Amino acid sequence: MSQLKWWQTALFYQIYPRSFADGNGDGIGDFAGMTEKLDYLQALGVDALWLSPHFPSPNWDWGYDVSDYCGVAPEYGSLDDFKTFLREAHARQMRVILDLVLNHTSDEHPWFIESKSSRDNPKADWYVWADTPPNNWQSCFDGDAWTYAPERGQYYYHYFMKQQPDLNWHNPQVKQAMWDAVRFWLDMGVDGFRLDAIGTIYEDPNGTPHSVPMTMGELRRFSEIAKTADEKKQVEKYWYDMFCNQWGGPGLHELMKELRTILDEYDGDRMLVGEDENIDYMGNGGDELHLVFNFALMRSGKINPALIRRNQKERLAQLDALEMRGWGCNTLGNHDSSRMYTNFGDGIHDAELARINAALTLTLRGTPFLYNGEEIGMTDLIITDSTRLRDTMATWYYDFMVRELKVDVTEAAQRAGEMTRDKNRTPMQWADSPNGGFCPPGVQPWLPIHPNFVDGVNVKTQQDNPDSLLNYYKRLIRVRRQSPALLAGEYQPLHETAQDYFAFLRRDEKQAVLVVLNYSPAHHDLAFDLAGFQQAHVLFSSAGRSKTDLALKNIHIGPFEALIAELK
Ligand code: GLC
């Protein structure tokens, strides 16, 4: 285990800065708030923080449209506030990684303002320009991917919304400018980056048009109304066909290698995690990205034991096949995805499943990432008042449905509320006081607070209750931290045909740990035949067992129980 790097054994926690903690009482999270909450995060057992973008931004995409890569958004504080946060996090042995948006900038970034000003300015070639739209490519957020800039009488390309023009990564000056920003933060001491939407950096060089007989907005609508299995299959194929020429183009491996070389010039094992599930972007396992996310698990719809086994078999085999053996990275939620409590619930056993899935993320081989609020069981909030939506992707779609498709406003609002990412970005619920303790009473938070903060879904109430989800996470995290096998050990599935439960071993030279996660309301009496072992000493059980020894020949597992036990 000693050879493992910090980012392999660390537990990461994603902070969505706008929604995490409001230190100055304006209804928006900020660095003062984040710094105040570092003790909370340390007590939770977190080792590293990933901050969603904290840079100045016009906020069409809430920070993912960056207008200055070396600054701090004024609503979050100053550069000094950032430095204080970084210092205080480091003082608590927590690393900090930033969100690096490479594919595009804001249309208010000085680079773009200059680029669009004429056809022959020094940055004329920093973005992707054409006299007329060369193809029918779509933006995955807001209609056509080509938008006219009257200043230069040409169209620019944007994979995301029109306020997010794609940079031209074939231009070496673009690279230099971005690498300067990377060095700026590395020099300051940040520990690495999460790389946003890397797959979209390079497109099909031939600009091949897509073959889908509809626009993105129409396809979105078709996805919602598709009923039969055939229609649903068609939908899936259309989504792929619509965008497949706009990502994964040649050049990314070289680019990732270049970026990796910069990180490797620094001490402290700075790291890169890509917002992509493609293991290819880890290169040989030592020369491109350190990690890519196991999104297949997060996007699987409903998690069950057979699906987890398949997923692990496939991914671990791919990682093992890399020349320098790759390391996994598991997560079940982030700021773009429905909250895990809601997403993987069945409507009846949501609380039990949330606990089982927390145990899953924290016991699988690989680095776990938690998303802020999952530790208290925050759930999606469907915002049906369209005036309270803040996600431009959803407001655009709402307008499109009403204007172009003549969808009734009530239905349009419901659909927008369901598809928007606002539902999983609502402010962190710190207490059962007004505004969930996120911001002062009487202040309107930037997104509504989920009303369930009064029903125990808040930090304060849960801190005081030993049986709360928060204390469950803390206990689990402690067990994980103290177990060399859970941090570093190999994975070996057991009882591979079991439908109800997922059982596996984690094992290194020093320790062997059995994990059993019962995804069903049924009781099970299990026998494990493991050469050299007779007994298992309980390290953790969601059923509140005492830390006794169990005979491997006969282990009784209760409904939705998570059991972790050390083999003896
Ligand atoms: C990534 C981010 C998402 C953002 C998009 C464009 O997918 O996670 O929030 O909207 O990139 O930057």
Coordinates of C-alpha atoms and ligand atoms in Angstrom, one line a residue:
M1 CA 0.0 0.0 0.0
S2 CA 2.9 2.3 0.7
Q3 CA 3.6 2.6 -3.0
L4 CA 0.1 4.0 -3.6
K5 CA -0.2 7.7 -4.4
W6 CA -2.4 10.0 -2.2
W7 CA -5.0 10.3 -4.9
Q8 CA -5.4 6.5 -5.0
T9 CA -6.3 6.1 -1.3
A10 CA -8.0 9.5 -0.9
L11 CA -11.7 10.0 -0.5
F12 CA -12.7 13.0 -2.7
Y13 CA -15.7 15.2 -2.0
Q14 CA -17.1 17.5 -4.7
I15 CA -18.1 21.0 -3.6
Y16 CA -20.4 22.9 -5.9
P17 CA -19.3 26.3 -4.6
R18 CA -22.5 28.2 -5.3
S19 CA -24.6 25.9 -3.2
F20 CA -22.2 24.8 -0.5
A21 CA -22.1 27.5 2.2
D22 CA -22.9 31.1 2.2
G23 CA -20.4 33.1 4.3
N24 CA -21.6 36.6 3.6
G25 CA -25.3 36.2 3.6
D26 CA -26.2 37.0 0.0
G27 CA -27.8 33.7 -0.9
I28 CA -24.8 32.4 -2.8
G29 CA -22.1 30.1 -1.5
D30 CA -18.6 31.5 -1.3
F31 CA -15.0 30.9 -0.1
A32 CA -15.7 32.3 3.4
G33 CA -18.5 29.7 3.7
M34 CA -16.3 26.9 2.3
T35 CA -13.5 27.7 4.7
E36 CA -15.8 27.7 7.7
K37 CA -17.0 24.2 6.8
L38 CA -13.5 22.7 6.5
D39 CA -13.8 21.3 10.0
Y40 CA -17.0 19.6 9.1
L41 CA -15.4 18.0 6.0
Q42 CA -12.4 16.9 8.1
A43 CA -14.6 15.3 10.7
L44 CA -16.5 13.5 7.9
G45 CA -13.2 12.0 6.9
V46 CA -12.7 13.6 3.5
D47 CA -9.1 13.7 2.1
A48 CA -9.5 15.8 -1.0
L49 CA -11.9 18.4 -2.4
W50 CA -12.9 19.0 -6.0
L51 CA -14.3 22.5 -6.5
S52 CA -16.6 23.0 -9.4
P53 CA -15.4 26.2 -11.2
H54 CA -14.8 29.1 -8.9
F55 CA -13.6 31.4 -11.8
P56 CA -15.1 34.7 -12.9
S57 CA -18.0 33.9 -15.2
P58 CA -21.2 35.5 -16.6
N59 CA -22.8 32.3 -15.3
W60 CA -24.8 31.2 -18.3
D61 CA -23.5 27.8 -17.2
W62 CA -22.8 28.6 -13.6
G63 CA -19.0 28.8 -13.8
Y64 CA -18.5 26.4 -16.8
D65 CA -18.3 29.5 -19.0
V66 CA -15.1 31.0 -17.7
S67 CA -14.2 34.6 -18.4
D68 CA -10.8 34.6 -16.5
Y69 CA -8.9 31.4 -15.8
C70 CA -6.7 33.0 -13.2
G71 CA -9.3 34.8 -11.1
V72 CA -12.0 34.2 -8.5
A73 CA -15.6 35.0 -9.2
P74 CA -16.4 38.1 -7.1
E75 CA -19.5 36.5 -5.6
Y76 CA -17.2 33.8 -4.2
G77 CA -14.6 36.2 -2.8
S78 CA -11.1 37.3 -3.7
L79 CA -7.9 35.5 -4.7
D80 CA -6.8 36.0 -1.1
D81 CA -10.0 34.3 0.1
F82 CA -9.1 31.4 -2.2
K83 CA -5.5 31.3 -0.8
T84 CA -6.9 31.2 2.7
F85 CA -9.2 28.4 1.8
L86 CA -6.3 26.4 0.2
R87 CA -4.0 27.0 3.1
E88 CA -6.7 26.0 5.7
A89 CA -7.6 22.9 3.7
H90 CA -3.9 21.9 3.5
A91 CA -3.5 22.5 7.2
R92 CA -6.2 19.9 7.7
Q93 CA -4.5 17.4 5.4
M94 CA -7.1 17.9 2.7
R95 CA -5.9 18.3 -0.9
V96 CA -7.8 20.6 -3.3
I97 CA -8.3 20.1 -7.0
L98 CA -9.9 22.6 -9.4
D99 CA -12.2 22.3 -12.3
L100 CA -10.4 23.1 -15.6
V101 CA -12.7 23.9 -18.5
L102 CA -10.5 23.4 -21.6
N103 CA -13.0 22.9 -24.4
H104 CA -14.5 26.4 -24.4
T105 CA -14.5 29.8 -22.7
S106 CA -17.2 32.3 -22.0
D107 CA -18.2 34.5 -24.9
E108 CA -17.2 37.3 -22.6
H109 CA -13.7 36.1 -22.2
P110 CA -11.3 38.8 -23.5
W111 CA -9.8 36.1 -25.9
F112 CA -13.2 35.7 -27.5
I113 CA -14.0 39.3 -27.6
E114 CA -10.8 39.9 -29.4
S115 CA -11.3 36.9 -31.7
K116 CA -14.7 37.9 -32.9
S117 CA -13.8 41.6 -33.4
S118 CA -12.3 41.0 -36.9
R119 CA -11.0 38.3 -39.2
D120 CA -7.4 39.4 -38.8
N121 CA -6.8 40.2 -35.2
P122 CA -4.0 38.4 -33.3
K123 CA -6.5 35.9 -31.8
A124 CA -8.6 35.5 -35.0
D125 CA -7.8 31.8 -35.0
W126 CA -8.2 31.1 -31.3
Y127 CA -11.8 29.8 -31.8
V128 CA -13.5 27.8 -34.6
W129 CA -14.8 30.1 -37.3
A130 CA -16.6 29.5 -40.6
D131 CA -18.1 31.7 -43.3
T132 CA -21.3 29.6 -43.3
P133 CA -22.3 26.7 -41.0
P134 CA -20.4 23.8 -42.6
N135 CA -22.7 21.2 -41.3
N136 CA -25.9 20.5 -39.3
W137 CA -24.1 20.0 -35.9
Q138 CA -26.1 20.7 -32.8
S139 CA -25.3 22.3 -29.5
C140 CA -26.1 19.8 -26.7
F141 CA -27.6 22.7 -24.8
D142 CA -29.4 25.2 -27.1
G143 CA -30.1 24.3 -30.7
D144 CA -27.6 25.0 -33.6
A145 CA -23.9 24.6 -32.9
W146 CA -23.0 27.5 -35.2
T147 CA -23.8 31.0 -34.1
Y148 CA -23.3 34.1 -36.2
A149 CA -21.1 36.9 -34.9
P150 CA -22.0 40.1 -36.8
E151 CA -18.7 41.8 -35.8
R152 CA -16.7 39.5 -38.1
G153 CA -19.6 38.3 -40.3
Q154 CA -18.8 34.6 -39.6
Y155 CA -20.1 31.8 -37.5
Y156 CA -18.4 30.2 -34.5
Y157 CA -18.8 26.7 -33.2
H158 CA -20.0 25.7 -29.8
Y159 CA -20.7 22.2 -28.5
F160 CA -22.3 23.7 -25.4
M161 CA -24.4 26.8 -25.4
K162 CA -23.8 29.8 -27.6
Q163 CA -22.2 31.7 -24.7
Q164 CA -19.5 28.9 -24.6
P165 CA -17.5 29.2 -27.9
D166 CA -15.2 26.2 -28.5
L167 CA -11.5 27.1 -28.4
N168 CA -9.4 26.0 -31.4
W169 CA -7.0 23.6 -29.8
H170 CA -5.1 23.2 -33.0
N171 CA -3.6 26.6 -32.4
P172 CA -0.4 26.4 -30.3
Q173 CA -1.1 29.8 -28.8
V174 CA -4.3 28.5 -27.2
K175 CA -2.4 25.7 -25.6
Q176 CA 0.3 28.1 -24.3
A177 CA -2.3 30.5 -22.8
M178 CA -4.2 27.6 -21.1
W179 CA -1.0 26.0 -19.8
D180 CA 0.0 29.4 -18.3
A181 CA -3.3 29.3 -16.3
V182 CA -2.6 25.7 -15.3
R183 CA 0.8 26.7 -13.9
F184 CA -0.7 29.7 -12.2
W185 CA -2.7 27.4 -9.9
L186 CA -0.1 24.7 -9.6
D187 CA 2.4 27.3 -8.5
M188 CA -0.1 28.4 -5.8
G189 CA -0.2 24.9 -4.6
V190 CA -3.4 23.3 -5.9
D191 CA -3.1 19.5 -6.1
G192 CA -4.6 18.9 -9.5
F193 CA -7.6 19.3 -11.8
R194 CA -10.8 17.7 -12.8
L195 CA -10.9 18.2 -16.6
D196 CA -14.2 19.3 -17.9
A197 CA -15.8 17.7 -20.9
I198 CA -12.4 16.6 -22.4
G199 CA -14.1 14.4 -25.0
T200 CA -15.4 17.5 -26.8
I201 CA -12.1 19.2 -27.3
Y202 CA -11.5 17.7 -30.8
E203 CA -14.2 17.1 -33.4
D204 CA -14.3 15.0 -36.6
P205 CA -11.8 16.8 -38.8
N206 CA -14.0 16.2 -41.8
G207 CA -17.0 17.9 -40.2
T208 CA -19.2 14.9 -41.1
P209 CA -22.9 16.0 -40.7
H210 CA -25.1 14.0 -38.3
S211 CA -27.8 11.7 -39.8
V212 CA -30.6 12.3 -37.4
P213 CA -33.8 13.6 -39.0
M214 CA -34.5 16.1 -36.2
T215 CA -32.9 18.9 -34.2
M216 CA -31.6 18.5 -30.7
G217 CA -34.7 20.1 -29.2
E218 CA -37.0 17.8 -31.1
L219 CA -34.9 14.8 -30.1
R220 CA -35.2 15.8 -26.5
R221 CA -38.9 16.0 -26.8
F222 CA -39.0 12.7 -28.7
S223 CA -37.0 11.1 -25.8
E224 CA -39.7 12.2 -23.4
I225 CA -42.6 10.9 -25.3
A226 CA -41.0 7.6 -26.6
K227 CA -43.0 4.7 -25.2
T228 CA -42.3 1.5 -26.9
A229 CA -39.0 -0.4 -26.6
D230 CA -38.3 0.2 -30.3
E231 CA -38.9 3.9 -29.9
K232 CA -36.6 4.0 -26.8
K233 CA -33.9 2.2 -28.7
Q234 CA -34.3 4.6 -31.6
V235 CA -33.9 7.5 -29.1
E236 CA -30.6 6.1 -27.8
K237 CA -29.3 5.6 -31.3
Y238 CA -30.3 9.1 -32.3
W239 CA -28.5 10.7 -29.3
Y240 CA -25.4 8.9 -30.2
D241 CA -25.6 9.6 -33.9
M242 CA -26.4 13.3 -33.4
F243 CA -23.2 14.0 -31.4
C244 CA -20.7 11.3 -32.4
N245 CA -18.9 13.5 -34.9
Q246 CA -18.5 16.3 -32.4
W247 CA -16.4 14.5 -29.8
G248 CA -13.5 12.1 -29.6
G249 CA -11.6 13.6 -32.6
P250 CA -7.9 12.9 -33.0
G251 CA -5.4 14.8 -30.9
L252 CA -6.6 14.3 -27.4
H253 CA -3.9 11.8 -26.4
E254 CA -1.1 14.1 -27.4
L255 CA -2.8 17.0 -25.6
M256 CA -3.3 15.0 -22.4
K257 CA 0.3 13.9 -22.5
E258 CA 1.4 17.5 -22.8
L259 CA -0.7 18.5 -19.8
R260 CA 0.5 15.5 -17.8
T261 CA 4.1 16.5 -18.5
I262 CA 3.4 19.9 -16.9
L263 CA 1.9 18.4 -13.8
D264 CA 4.8 16.0 -13.4
E265 CA 7.2 18.9 -13.3
Y266 CA 5.8 19.7 -9.9
D267 CA 6.4 17.9 -6.6
G268 CA 3.6 16.4 -4.6
D269 CA 2.1 14.1 -7.2
R270 CA -0.4 16.6 -8.7
M271 CA -3.2 14.7 -10.4
L272 CA -5.7 14.8 -13.3
V273 CA -9.2 13.3 -13.3
G274 CA -11.1 13.4 -16.6
E275 CA -14.8 13.9 -16.9
D276 CA -14.9 10.9 -19.2
E277 CA -15.3 7.2 -18.7
N278 CA -13.0 6.2 -21.5
I279 CA -10.0 4.4 -20.0
D280 CA -8.0 5.2 -23.2
Y281 CA -7.5 8.7 -21.8
M282 CA -5.3 7.1 -19.1
G283 CA -2.7 6.4 -21.9
N284 CA -0.4 3.6 -20.7
G285 CA -1.6 4.2 -17.1
G286 CA 1.2 6.6 -16.4
D287 CA 1.4 9.2 -19.1
E288 CA -2.0 10.8 -19.5
L289 CA -4.8 11.1 -17.0
H290 CA -4.5 9.6 -13.5
L291 CA -8.2 8.8 -13.3
V292 CA -11.4 8.7 -15.4
F293 CA -14.7 8.2 -13.8
N294 CA -16.7 5.0 -13.8
F295 CA -19.7 6.7 -15.2
A296 CA -21.2 3.5 -16.5
L297 CA -22.2 2.6 -12.9
M298 CA -23.6 6.1 -12.2
R299 CA -25.6 6.1 -15.4
S300 CA -26.9 2.6 -15.1
G301 CA -30.4 3.6 -14.1
K302 CA -31.0 1.1 -11.3
I303 CA -28.1 -0.5 -9.5
N304 CA -28.3 -4.2 -8.8
P305 CA -25.8 -6.9 -7.9
A306 CA -25.6 -8.4 -11.4
L307 CA -25.0 -5.0 -13.0
I308 CA -22.2 -4.1 -10.5
R309 CA -20.4 -7.4 -11.1
R310 CA -20.5 -6.9 -14.8
N311 CA -19.4 -3.3 -14.5
Q312 CA -16.5 -4.2 -12.2
K313 CA -15.4 -7.2 -14.3
E314 CA -15.3 -5.0 -17.4
R315 CA -13.6 -1.9 -16.0
L316 CA -11.1 -3.6 -13.8
A317 CA -10.0 -5.8 -16.7
Q318 CA -9.5 -2.7 -18.9
L319 CA -7.6 -1.0 -16.2
D320 CA -5.4 -4.0 -15.5
A321 CA -4.7 -4.3 -19.2
L322 CA -2.9 -0.9 -19.3
E323 CA 0.8 -1.2 -19.4
M324 CA 1.2 0.5 -16.1
R325 CA -2.0 -0.8 -14.6
G326 CA -4.7 1.8 -14.2
W327 CA -6.6 2.8 -11.0
G328 CA -10.4 3.0 -10.8
C329 CA -12.6 5.9 -9.8
N330 CA -16.2 5.4 -8.6
T331 CA -18.9 7.9 -8.0
L332 CA -22.7 7.8 -7.9
G333 CA -23.5 11.5 -8.3
N334 CA -22.4 14.9 -9.3
H335 CA -23.7 18.4 -10.2
D336 CA -24.9 17.1 -13.6
S337 CA -26.7 14.0 -12.4
S338 CA -29.8 13.2 -10.5
R339 CA -29.0 12.8 -6.7
M340 CA -28.1 9.3 -5.9
Y341 CA -30.7 9.1 -3.1
T342 CA -33.4 9.8 -5.7
N343 CA -31.8 8.1 -8.7
F344 CA -31.2 4.7 -7.2
G345 CA -34.1 4.6 -4.9
D346 CA -37.2 2.4 -5.6
G347 CA -39.7 4.8 -4.0
I348 CA -40.1 2.4 -1.0
H349 CA -36.6 1.6 0.3
D350 CA -34.8 4.8 -0.8
A351 CA -33.2 5.3 2.6
E352 CA -32.0 1.7 2.8
L353 CA -30.7 1.8 -0.8
A354 CA -28.9 5.1 -0.2
R355 CA -27.0 3.3 2.6
I356 CA -26.2 0.3 0.6
N357 CA -24.9 2.4 -2.3
A358 CA -22.8 4.6 0.0
A359 CA -21.2 1.3 1.2
L360 CA -20.7 0.3 -2.4
T361 CA -18.9 3.5 -3.4
L362 CA -16.7 3.3 -0.3
T363 CA -15.7 -0.4 -0.7
L364 CA -15.2 -0.9 -4.4
R365 CA -11.6 -0.9 -5.6
G366 CA -10.7 2.6 -6.8
T367 CA -10.9 6.2 -5.6
P368 CA -14.3 7.2 -4.4
F369 CA -15.9 10.6 -5.1
L370 CA -18.8 11.9 -3.1
Y371 CA -21.0 14.8 -4.1
N372 CA -21.9 17.4 -1.5
G373 CA -25.1 16.7 0.3
E374 CA -25.2 12.9 -0.4
E375 CA -23.9 12.3 3.1
I376 CA -27.1 13.7 4.5
G377 CA -29.4 12.1 1.9
M378 CA -30.3 15.2 -0.1
T379 CA -32.8 14.4 -2.8
D380 CA -33.7 16.0 -6.2
L381 CA -36.0 19.0 -6.0
I382 CA -38.3 19.3 -9.0
I383 CA -38.8 23.0 -9.6
T384 CA -42.1 23.5 -11.5
D385 CA -42.1 27.3 -11.3
S386 CA -40.2 28.0 -14.5
T387 CA -39.2 31.4 -13.2
R388 CA -37.0 29.8 -10.5
L389 CA -35.0 27.7 -13.0
R390 CA -31.4 28.7 -13.3
D391 CA -30.0 26.1 -15.6
T392 CA -29.9 27.6 -19.1
M393 CA -30.2 24.2 -20.6
A394 CA -33.6 23.9 -19.0
T395 CA -34.9 27.5 -19.6
W396 CA -33.9 27.1 -23.3
Y397 CA -35.8 23.8 -23.5
Y398 CA -38.8 25.3 -21.7
D399 CA -39.0 28.1 -24.2
F400 CA -38.4 25.7 -27.1
M401 CA -41.3 23.5 -26.0
V402 CA -43.7 26.3 -25.6
R403 CA -42.7 28.4 -28.6
E404 CA -41.8 25.8 -31.2
L405 CA -43.6 22.6 -30.1
K406 CA -46.7 24.4 -28.7
V407 CA -46.5 22.3 -25.6
D408 CA -48.8 23.4 -22.8
V409 CA -47.0 25.6 -20.3
T410 CA -47.8 23.4 -17.3
E411 CA -46.4 20.3 -19.0
A412 CA -43.4 22.2 -20.3
A413 CA -42.6 23.5 -16.8
Q414 CA -42.9 19.9 -15.4
R415 CA -40.6 18.5 -18.1
A416 CA -38.1 21.3 -17.7
G417 CA -38.1 20.8 -13.9
E418 CA -37.4 17.1 -14.4
M419 CA -34.6 17.4 -17.0
T420 CA -32.8 20.4 -15.4
R421 CA -29.7 20.0 -13.4
D422 CA -31.0 22.6 -10.9
K423 CA -32.8 19.7 -9.2
N424 CA -29.5 18.3 -7.9
R425 CA -27.8 21.6 -7.3
T426 CA -30.0 23.1 -4.6
P427 CA -28.2 24.6 -1.5
M428 CA -26.6 22.3 1.1
Q429 CA -28.9 21.9 4.1
W430 CA -26.9 22.7 7.2
A431 CA -29.7 23.0 9.8
D432 CA -33.4 22.9 10.4
S433 CA -33.5 26.7 10.7
P434 CA -35.0 29.0 8.0
N435 CA -33.3 28.5 4.6
G436 CA -31.9 25.3 5.9
G437 CA -29.1 27.2 7.6
F438 CA -27.5 27.9 4.1
C439 CA -28.2 31.6 4.2
P440 CA -29.9 34.0 6.6
P441 CA -33.6 34.1 7.0
G442 CA -35.3 36.5 4.6
V443 CA -32.6 36.2 2.0
Q444 CA -33.5 34.4 -1.2
P445 CA -31.0 31.7 -2.0
W446 CA -29.9 31.5 -5.6
L447 CA -31.8 28.2 -6.0
P448 CA -34.7 27.2 -3.7
I449 CA -33.9 25.1 -0.7
H450 CA -35.4 21.6 -0.6
P451 CA -38.2 21.8 1.9
N452 CA -37.1 18.4 3.4
F453 CA -34.5 20.2 5.5
V454 CA -37.2 20.4 8.2
D455 CA -37.6 16.6 8.1
G456 CA -34.2 15.7 9.3
V457 CA -32.4 16.2 6.0
N458 CA -29.8 18.6 7.4
V459 CA -26.4 18.4 9.0
K460 CA -27.2 19.7 12.4
T461 CA -30.0 17.3 13.1
Q462 CA -28.0 14.3 11.8
Q463 CA -24.9 15.2 13.7
D464 CA -26.8 14.7 16.9
N465 CA -28.4 11.4 15.9
P466 CA -26.1 8.4 16.1
D467 CA -28.3 6.5 13.6
S468 CA -28.4 9.2 11.0
L469 CA -27.1 8.8 7.4
L470 CA -24.4 11.3 8.2
N471 CA -23.0 9.3 11.1
Y472 CA -23.4 6.2 9.0
Y473 CA -21.1 7.8 6.3
K474 CA -18.6 8.8 9.0
R475 CA -18.4 5.3 10.5
L476 CA -18.0 3.8 7.0
I477 CA -15.3 6.2 6.0
R478 CA -13.5 5.5 9.3
V479 CA -13.5 1.8 8.6
R480 CA -12.3 2.4 5.0
R481 CA -9.5 4.6 6.2
Q482 CA -8.3 2.0 8.7
S483 CA -8.5 -0.9 6.3
P484 CA -5.5 -1.5 4.0
A485 CA -7.5 -4.1 2.1
L486 CA -10.3 -1.6 1.4
L487 CA -7.9 1.1 0.4
A488 CA -5.6 -0.9 -1.8
G489 CA -6.6 -4.5 -2.0
E490 CA -7.5 -6.6 -5.1
Y491 CA -11.2 -7.3 -5.8
Q492 CA -12.6 -10.7 -6.1
P493 CA -16.3 -11.3 -6.6
L494 CA -18.0 -14.1 -4.6
H495 CA -21.4 -15.9 -5.1
E496 CA -21.5 -14.6 -8.6
T497 CA -25.0 -15.7 -9.5
A498 CA -26.7 -14.2 -6.4
Q499 CA -29.5 -11.9 -7.5
D500 CA -30.3 -10.2 -4.2
Y501 CA -26.9 -9.4 -2.8
F502 CA -23.4 -8.5 -4.0
A503 CA -20.6 -10.2 -2.1
F504 CA -16.9 -9.7 -2.7
L505 CA -13.4 -9.8 -1.2
R506 CA -10.9 -7.0 -1.0
R507 CA -7.5 -8.3 -0.2
D508 CA -3.9 -7.2 0.0
E509 CA -0.8 -8.9 1.6
K510 CA -1.8 -7.8 5.1
Q511 CA -5.6 -8.1 5.2
A512 CA -8.6 -9.8 3.6
V513 CA -12.0 -8.2 3.9
L514 CA -15.4 -9.6 3.0
V515 CA -18.1 -7.2 1.9
V516 CA -21.7 -8.2 1.6
L517 CA -24.3 -5.7 0.3
N518 CA -27.8 -6.9 0.4
Y519 CA -29.9 -5.0 -2.2
S520 CA -33.1 -6.8 -1.2
P521 CA -35.6 -6.8 1.6
A522 CA -35.0 -10.6 2.1
H523 CA -33.0 -12.3 4.7
H524 CA -30.2 -14.6 3.6
D525 CA -28.1 -17.3 5.3
L526 CA -24.8 -17.4 3.4
A527 CA -21.9 -19.8 3.5
F528 CA -18.5 -18.7 2.2
D529 CA -15.9 -21.2 1.4
L530 CA -12.6 -19.3 1.5
A531 CA -9.4 -21.3 1.7
G532 CA -7.5 -20.6 4.9
F533 CA -10.3 -18.7 6.7
Q534 CA -13.0 -19.8 9.1
Q535 CA -14.2 -16.6 10.7
A536 CA -14.9 -13.0 9.9
H537 CA -14.6 -10.3 12.4
V538 CA -17.2 -7.6 11.9
L539 CA -15.7 -4.2 11.1
F540 CA -19.0 -2.5 10.0
S541 CA -22.6 -3.4 9.7
S542 CA -25.5 -1.2 8.8
A543 CA -27.7 -3.5 11.0
G544 CA -25.8 -2.4 14.1
R545 CA -24.3 -5.8 14.9
S546 CA -21.7 -5.8 17.6
K547 CA -18.1 -6.3 16.5
T548 CA -18.1 -10.1 17.0
D549 CA -16.7 -12.9 15.0
L550 CA -18.9 -14.7 12.5
A551 CA -18.5 -18.2 11.2
L552 CA -17.9 -18.1 7.5
K553 CA -20.0 -21.2 7.1
N554 CA -23.1 -19.4 8.2
I555 CA -23.5 -15.7 8.0
H556 CA -27.0 -14.3 8.4
I557 CA -27.6 -11.1 6.4
G558 CA -30.6 -8.9 7.2
P559 CA -32.7 -6.9 4.7
F560 CA -30.6 -4.2 3.0
E561 CA -27.7 -4.9 5.3
A562 CA -24.2 -3.7 4.4
L563 CA -21.6 -5.9 6.2
I564 CA -17.9 -5.5 6.2
A565 CA -15.8 -8.1 8.0
E566 CA -12.1 -9.0 8.3
L567 CA -11.3 -12.6 7.5
K568 CA -9.5 -14.6 10.2
Ligands
GLC1 C1 -19.4 19.4 -18.1 C2 -19.9 20.0 -16.7 C3 -21.2 20.6 -17.0 C4 -21.1 21.7 -18.0 C5 -20.4 21.2 -19.2 C6 -20.0 22.4 -20.1 O1 -20.1 18.4 -18.5 O2 -19.9 19.0 -15.8 O3 -21.8 21.1 -15.8 O4 -22.3 22.3 -18.2 O5 -19.3 20.4 -19.0 O6 -18.8 23.0 -19.5

